[in-house]
Amino acid sequence: MELYFLIVLFLVMMTALGLGFPVAFALPGSAILTIGLAAGTGLLLFGDVSAFFAQDGPVEWLSAGVMNFRAIYYDFERDTLIAIPLFIFMGIMLQRSRIAEDLLMTMAGLFGPVPGGLGISVVFVGALLAATTGIVGATVVAMGLISLPSMMRNKYSPSLASGTICAAGTLGQIIPPSIVLIILADQLGSASDQASATRQSLYKTATGEFTMPSALDVTSTSAGDMFLGAFLPGIVLVLVYFVYILVTALVRPSMAPAVPNPLGFTKKFLFKVLVSLVPPLVLIFLVLGSIIMGIATVNQAGAIGAVGATIMAGYKLYEDKKGALFPAVLALISIAAILLLINFFDLNVKNLEVTQNHVAVLLGVVASVFLVIAIAWSTWRTFIIDDTLKEVMIETSKTTSMVFIILLGAAMLTAAFRGFGGEEYVKDFLQSLPGGFWSQFIVVMAVIFVLGFFLDFIEIAVVVVPIVAPILLADPSANITAVWLGVMIGVNIQTSFLTPPFGFALFYLRGVASKAIRTIDIYRGVVPFIILQLIALVIVGTFPPLVNYLPNRFYLSSFNAPPPMNPRLQACVESYLAEVIESEEKSIDSSIKKLDSIDFTILPNKVGEKILEAQDAAYSVFDSLEAVENTKKLVKDATLAYSSIHGEVRIIQRDIRKIEKNIKRLKREVQITDNQVTKDHIEEEIKEAKTRIDVLNSLIPEEWDKIASEYQDKLKALSKVERRYRGAMDDSYSGIKEAIQVISSGSGFTSFKGSFDSLKKDLKNFDLEEKQEAIKAVSKQLSSVAGSSGVKSLLNKARKEFKKQDSDKAFNFLKDAELLLDEEIAWRKIATRENLPILKSFLNETASNIGLRGQERLPAFLVPRISRCRSVHQDISLNF
Amino acid sequence: MKANPGMDLLHYIALVSAFLGAAFVVNNFLTYIFDLPGLLGTLAFLGLTFLQSEVQEYTGVAVVLGLIQSVSFILAVFLPFLILRRQSGSRDEVFLNNCSEIIVSAAFWSVMLIGIVDAAISFVRIEGLLPVIVGEDLALSLGKPVFRGTYVHIPLLLLGTLIACYRRGIDFIWLALLIVFGELLIVITRFIFSYEQAFMGDLVRFWYAGLFLFSSAYTLVHDGHVRVDVIYANFSDKVQAYTNIYGSFLLGIPLCWVVIIRGCWSETSPFNLALLNFEVTQQGFGMYVKYLMSGFLIVFALSMLFQFSSYIIRYMNNLEGIKKDATIG
């Protein structure tokens, strides 16, 4: 029954959007209208406002929508969205101060003489501009106004010119720092949380275990990840466009003639290049670089971009006046001074007590003050000249509001959609498609492609992604990453915007292009770009590492990278280990053998035993690895039989669960109704459902239980041997590490010896109370000294005797402690000389094989390999 | 000019909607802050208990004030009648637009002042300097959300409202610059002095939420909210006007009402819950302004309610202008 109102919702929304009421209010308005209609109809027909809702009622869903509104900004979890106004500010400032235009003109002058050079410049600048505003229409219009006339003047063919502009305007959508990527990241982030919950419950029903191993979890995303993921595909697209224009210019020079530089390559022109080309590029690279290198968050990079654009506008607007460059130069000098200071001193104000760098910090403050003055000065200039700042602020406010109110509106729409059970319908529909994940994926992409004819990127990101992304991400058979899904959606929408006759970009260009350009020229012009886009879509689709590699790479080499022992890295780390342990067996073996040359006579028993245990564990690594490999083979053999019926059975079981859920609902309904006729009717329905379950159950092959339990047993056996294998490696490495710590704590003992001696002297003058305190204070020193527990316990005993007022016994214990202390110091001296180097070389030699898991960080040489390994989507469906 | 009953009805509804919204929001706070009966309470007191099941006991003063509250609702319904009668045919969009501007401007000035003052207090407090500056007792009180809300935020709120009466307009656009500078502050202190505190992020978030919610009304007037204009662009002025009038009625105004009513229906509704209890973040030494961010949505809804009403009247004027042109032509 909810389905009717789902259709009503869709129709109302389509009408509201189609008639052209602002999207931001059409979305929530039609949701509210439909919820109201459903409530009214329910009240009228059944006397129950909730009758037409899948669960809960109209009031709950409206409240949920309102709560969703607030959730957009209420907590720090979604702070990445703050980057959006910052990037918008930057983009509009670049535009309003005509830096962008200047950039285009200079680039055209520079590359114009190359065949197709003007077209290449347009692609470059257009992509840059679109990235910061994120609105296809705005970019295409701006580019159409700036560059189309100059391309036509220089006798570019109308179709190539218009195609280039449309393509460049849409390309920016997936080039960082595009704001739609930030929105996608935000939406995909919550989608992956949902998908993760789905997988967890799937895991629970499949295995009966409550916690799912984190290796099987959904890979989420962040704005930084999205930027990194879109980076390579974006660059590839830009290059492909370049090549296309270049080749066209070479093959048919009349379509894209070389444009002579009007200024000529004089010194003056070169200076102009320096001033108008370098700063914007430096700014873009600074912004992107700081995000990509993990130095700054996306928001901070946005602020850097906005301020940088303001400084540039500060001199651009003052062009040809005296002292135009002054604030910019002041800013550069301050920044240089700050960088120097940071390089040579620790300016951390919280550690000021420790570092005592007062002068350096003061200089840092002075430099920052000058930087702030430079920024304020530039801002002042933008304020007084042509009202630039005011215009920029107005445009920023308007654009930001437009973006966010859509986000807000979509939150209500999603609530209504859920209220009418839309999610279940979409899920059922997608899962009923034959062909598994890929057919679902293609259908979703096709729907998005069609929607791209009517809706802008932001609307699709906030309306469609929350509905379909959780379903696609949860599917364990494809196990796609959220970043990859985001980039695929991005490239897809971008292609859609270019596609005649509905493509968005085409409309906007048509609006601003002169009548001399025929519509058919525009259509003809974009066709090659569409083909290039489709090729790119196929490439990105078939090679996920193109997207996943960079995020992984930067994640694994960042400050907060997980250690090699992290379960999420295990599959990749172990495939490397298996290889390396097998191929370097001999050298590893000899490393272990070298431990034989340790002189155990000089070591205390405990330490010696520890080393021997570690050595045994190290030897056992080879055997346990073999056991793992053998068991893996067994599992693989069993997989064949299992996987052939697994998918089929899981689908049947899913259907059964759905019917069971329905039965539960019907049973509840029976309890509420008083009407005997409806009661009988529902009872009948329940009976039918039960027979359907029986039929479904009979469809499950008889041997399923046996095969499944056999398979699960093999998996259990595998995880058992794997645990042994990992344990062997960990024990050997950590055992030796501990031994080294114990041996090399000699200096700790020697320094303690000093305190101990003075304690001995002082004790005579203290009363009992003070004696206890003094001992307590001294033994605290031992807490950081490895292997000192013996001495410590003797000291403790002495203290207790003092407490019992038995001074004789106490002094005996102290004497014992002194003897032990001397002993500890003595053997450590020899062992440090004789044994320590051997142990240390063992750690060094095994650090990249059996000791890898013991490392705190993934070694740099492994990062590329592990990143590559993690970038491939792996089918993990058999775990569910 | 001939009266147009259909249009007059729409005009009336638009006015009532805006006035009722304002009455509802103002009374909402009066009711819960000063424990007054409000409209429903007063009705219940008079024996009309169909909407509120339990009847509370009120003092005589409260009952009188409750009656005044109820009268404000009645006024909201009847005042538009008088306005329509007096204007007799001509329709005034400017008044409603000005109301919307004042609401937004008051919100902006309050948010700017409170942001700066509260961030300063938070900073001084984290560094342990607060007792030195204002003494132990006051420092302790300023650590309590209720105290800071009552004695710091509310005076600033009143000051902001006062400024707004003289400066309605588009001052709110400065929030765009303020968030740039707020985030710049984080960049400078973090990268140069390795100093970062929760209140800095809170400040930027506080202003950014204000930016997009407060500028929505202005964006609507200046047609900044994006439309799917594939068909719309080809409509005649008349059809465009109808789209905007009925769109505002059916889609825009209900949205505002849902936000206000679902957020402020009872004492336990989400916005009231946050506002009346001075909700703050759990992060310890952040700013104490989280509860105000719940109020942002009320500001948004109310300013949009007035703006939509003004918008409707504007397009009615357009329509009637078109007709007049047609008859003259």
Coordinates of C-alpha atoms in Angstrom, one line a residue, chain A residues 12 16-26 28-30 32-33 59 62-63 66-67 69-70 72-76 78-79 81-82 85-86 89 295-297 299-300 303-304 306-307 338 342 347-350 361 364-365 368 371-372 375 379 383 389-390 393-394 396-398 400-402 404-406 408 412 453-455 459 507-508, chain B residues 170 172-177 179-181 183-184 186-188 190-197 201 204-205 208-209 211-213 215-220 222-232 235 243-248 250-252 254-255 258-259 262-263 270-271 274 279 281 283 290-291 293-297 300 304 308 311:
Chain A
V12 CA 4.7 15.4 -7.0
A16 CA 7.5 20.5 -8.7
L17 CA 11.0 20.1 -10.2
G18 CA 9.8 20.2 -13.7
L19 CA 7.8 23.3 -13.3
G20 CA 10.9 25.0 -12.2
F21 CA 10.3 25.8 -8.5
P22 CA 13.6 26.0 -6.7
V23 CA 15.0 22.6 -6.1
A24 CA 15.9 23.3 -2.5
F25 CA 12.2 23.7 -1.6
A26 CA 10.7 21.4 -4.2
P28 CA 11.3 18.8 1.0
G29 CA 8.0 20.4 0.0
S30 CA 6.9 17.5 -2.1
I32 CA 5.9 17.0 3.2
L33 CA 3.0 17.3 0.9
V59 CA 4.7 12.8 12.8
L62 CA 8.5 14.7 9.7
S63 CA 10.4 14.9 13.0
V66 CA 13.7 18.0 10.9
M67 CA 16.3 16.3 13.0
F69 CA 18.2 19.2 8.9
R70 CA 20.0 19.9 12.1
I72 CA 24.0 18.7 8.8
Y73 CA 25.7 21.2 10.9
Y74 CA 25.1 20.3 14.6
D75 CA 28.1 18.1 15.3
F76 CA 31.7 18.1 14.4
R78 CA 30.3 16.6 9.4
D79 CA 32.8 19.5 9.6
L81 CA 31.2 20.4 4.7
I82 CA 32.6 23.7 6.0
P85 CA 31.9 27.9 1.5
L86 CA 35.7 28.3 1.7
F89 CA 34.9 32.0 -1.7
I295 CA 49.4 18.3 6.2
A296 CA 46.1 20.2 6.3
T297 CA 42.5 19.1 6.6
N299 CA 38.8 22.9 5.6
Q300 CA 42.2 24.4 6.4
A303 CA 40.9 28.7 4.1
I304 CA 44.4 28.8 2.7
A306 CA 40.4 31.7 0.1
V307 CA 43.0 33.8 1.8
I338 CA 57.7 31.7 9.5
I342 CA 59.6 26.5 12.0
L347 CA 57.5 26.8 18.1
N348 CA 55.0 24.7 20.0
V349 CA 53.6 27.1 22.6
K350 CA 52.5 24.2 24.8
V361 CA 58.1 32.1 19.4
G364 CA 57.0 33.8 15.1
V365 CA 54.3 36.0 16.6
S368 CA 52.3 36.1 12.0
L371 CA 51.1 38.1 7.7
V372 CA 47.8 39.1 9.2
I375 CA 46.0 39.7 4.6
T379 CA 41.1 42.4 2.0
F383 CA 36.7 46.0 -0.1
L389 CA 34.7 41.9 -1.6
K390 CA 31.0 42.7 -1.2
M393 CA 30.6 37.7 -0.1
I394 CA 27.2 38.0 -1.7
T396 CA 29.5 33.1 -1.7
S397 CA 26.5 33.4 0.6
K398 CA 24.1 32.8 -2.2
T400 CA 26.6 28.3 -0.2
S401 CA 22.9 28.7 0.8
M402 CA 21.8 27.2 -2.5
F404 CA 23.2 23.6 1.7
I405 CA 19.4 24.2 1.5
I406 CA 19.3 21.5 -1.2
L408 CA 18.7 20.2 3.8
M412 CA 13.4 15.5 4.3
F453 CA 19.5 15.2 -17.8
F454 CA 17.3 16.9 -15.3
L455 CA 19.2 17.3 -12.1
E459 CA 20.9 17.1 -6.3
F507 CA 21.7 24.2 -22.5
Y508 CA 23.8 26.7 -20.7
Chain B
I170 CA 22.5 42.2 4.0
F172 CA 24.9 38.7 7.1
I173 CA 27.1 38.3 4.1
W174 CA 30.1 39.1 6.3
L175 CA 29.7 35.7 7.8
A176 CA 31.4 34.4 4.6
L177 CA 34.5 36.5 5.4
I179 CA 34.4 31.9 8.5
V180 CA 37.4 32.4 6.2
F181 CA 39.2 34.3 8.9
E183 CA 39.5 29.0 9.7
L184 CA 42.6 31.0 9.0
I186 CA 43.1 27.7 13.0
V187 CA 45.7 27.4 10.2
I188 CA 48.0 30.0 11.8
R190 CA 48.0 25.1 14.3
F191 CA 50.8 25.2 11.8
I192 CA 53.0 27.8 13.4
F193 CA 52.4 27.3 17.1
S194 CA 51.0 23.8 17.2
Y195 CA 48.1 25.2 19.1
E196 CA 44.6 24.0 18.4
Q197 CA 41.5 24.1 20.6
G201 CA 36.4 24.7 15.4
V204 CA 33.8 28.3 12.5
R205 CA 30.9 25.8 12.7
Y208 CA 29.1 28.6 8.9
A209 CA 25.7 27.2 9.9
L211 CA 25.8 31.7 6.9
F212 CA 23.8 29.2 4.9
L213 CA 20.6 29.3 7.0
S215 CA 21.2 33.8 3.6
S216 CA 18.5 31.5 2.3
A217 CA 15.8 34.2 2.3
Y218 CA 18.0 36.7 0.4
T219 CA 19.0 33.9 -2.0
L220 CA 15.3 33.3 -2.7
H222 CA 17.5 37.1 -5.8
D223 CA 16.7 33.9 -7.5
G224 CA 19.8 32.2 -6.3
H225 CA 18.1 28.9 -5.4
V226 CA 18.8 26.8 -8.4
R227 CA 15.8 25.7 -10.5
V228 CA 15.5 22.9 -13.1
D229 CA 14.8 25.5 -15.7
V230 CA 14.6 23.3 -18.8
I231 CA 10.9 24.0 -19.0
Y232 CA 10.6 27.0 -16.7
F235 CA 7.3 29.7 -19.6
T243 CA 4.6 28.5 -10.5
N244 CA 6.2 30.6 -7.9
I245 CA 2.9 31.5 -6.1
Y246 CA 1.6 28.0 -5.9
G247 CA 5.0 26.5 -5.3
S248 CA 5.5 28.8 -2.3
L250 CA 2.3 24.1 -1.4
L251 CA 6.0 23.5 -1.0
G252 CA 7.7 26.4 0.7
P254 CA 4.6 23.9 4.7
L255 CA 8.4 23.3 5.0
V258 CA 7.0 21.7 9.7
V259 CA 10.4 23.0 11.0
R262 CA 8.2 19.7 14.9
G263 CA 11.0 21.6 16.5
P270 CA 14.2 18.8 19.9
F271 CA 14.8 22.6 19.4
A274 CA 18.3 22.2 23.3
E279 CA 22.8 22.4 25.5
T281 CA 29.0 20.1 23.2
Q283 CA 34.0 18.2 24.2
K290 CA 25.5 24.6 20.6
Y291 CA 21.9 25.3 21.8
M293 CA 22.5 26.5 16.6
S294 CA 19.2 24.7 17.2
G295 CA 17.7 28.2 17.1
F296 CA 19.3 28.9 13.7
L297 CA 16.7 26.6 12.1
F300 CA 15.6 30.0 9.0
M304 CA 11.6 32.0 5.0
F308 CA 7.8 33.3 1.0
Y311 CA 7.4 36.4 -2.6

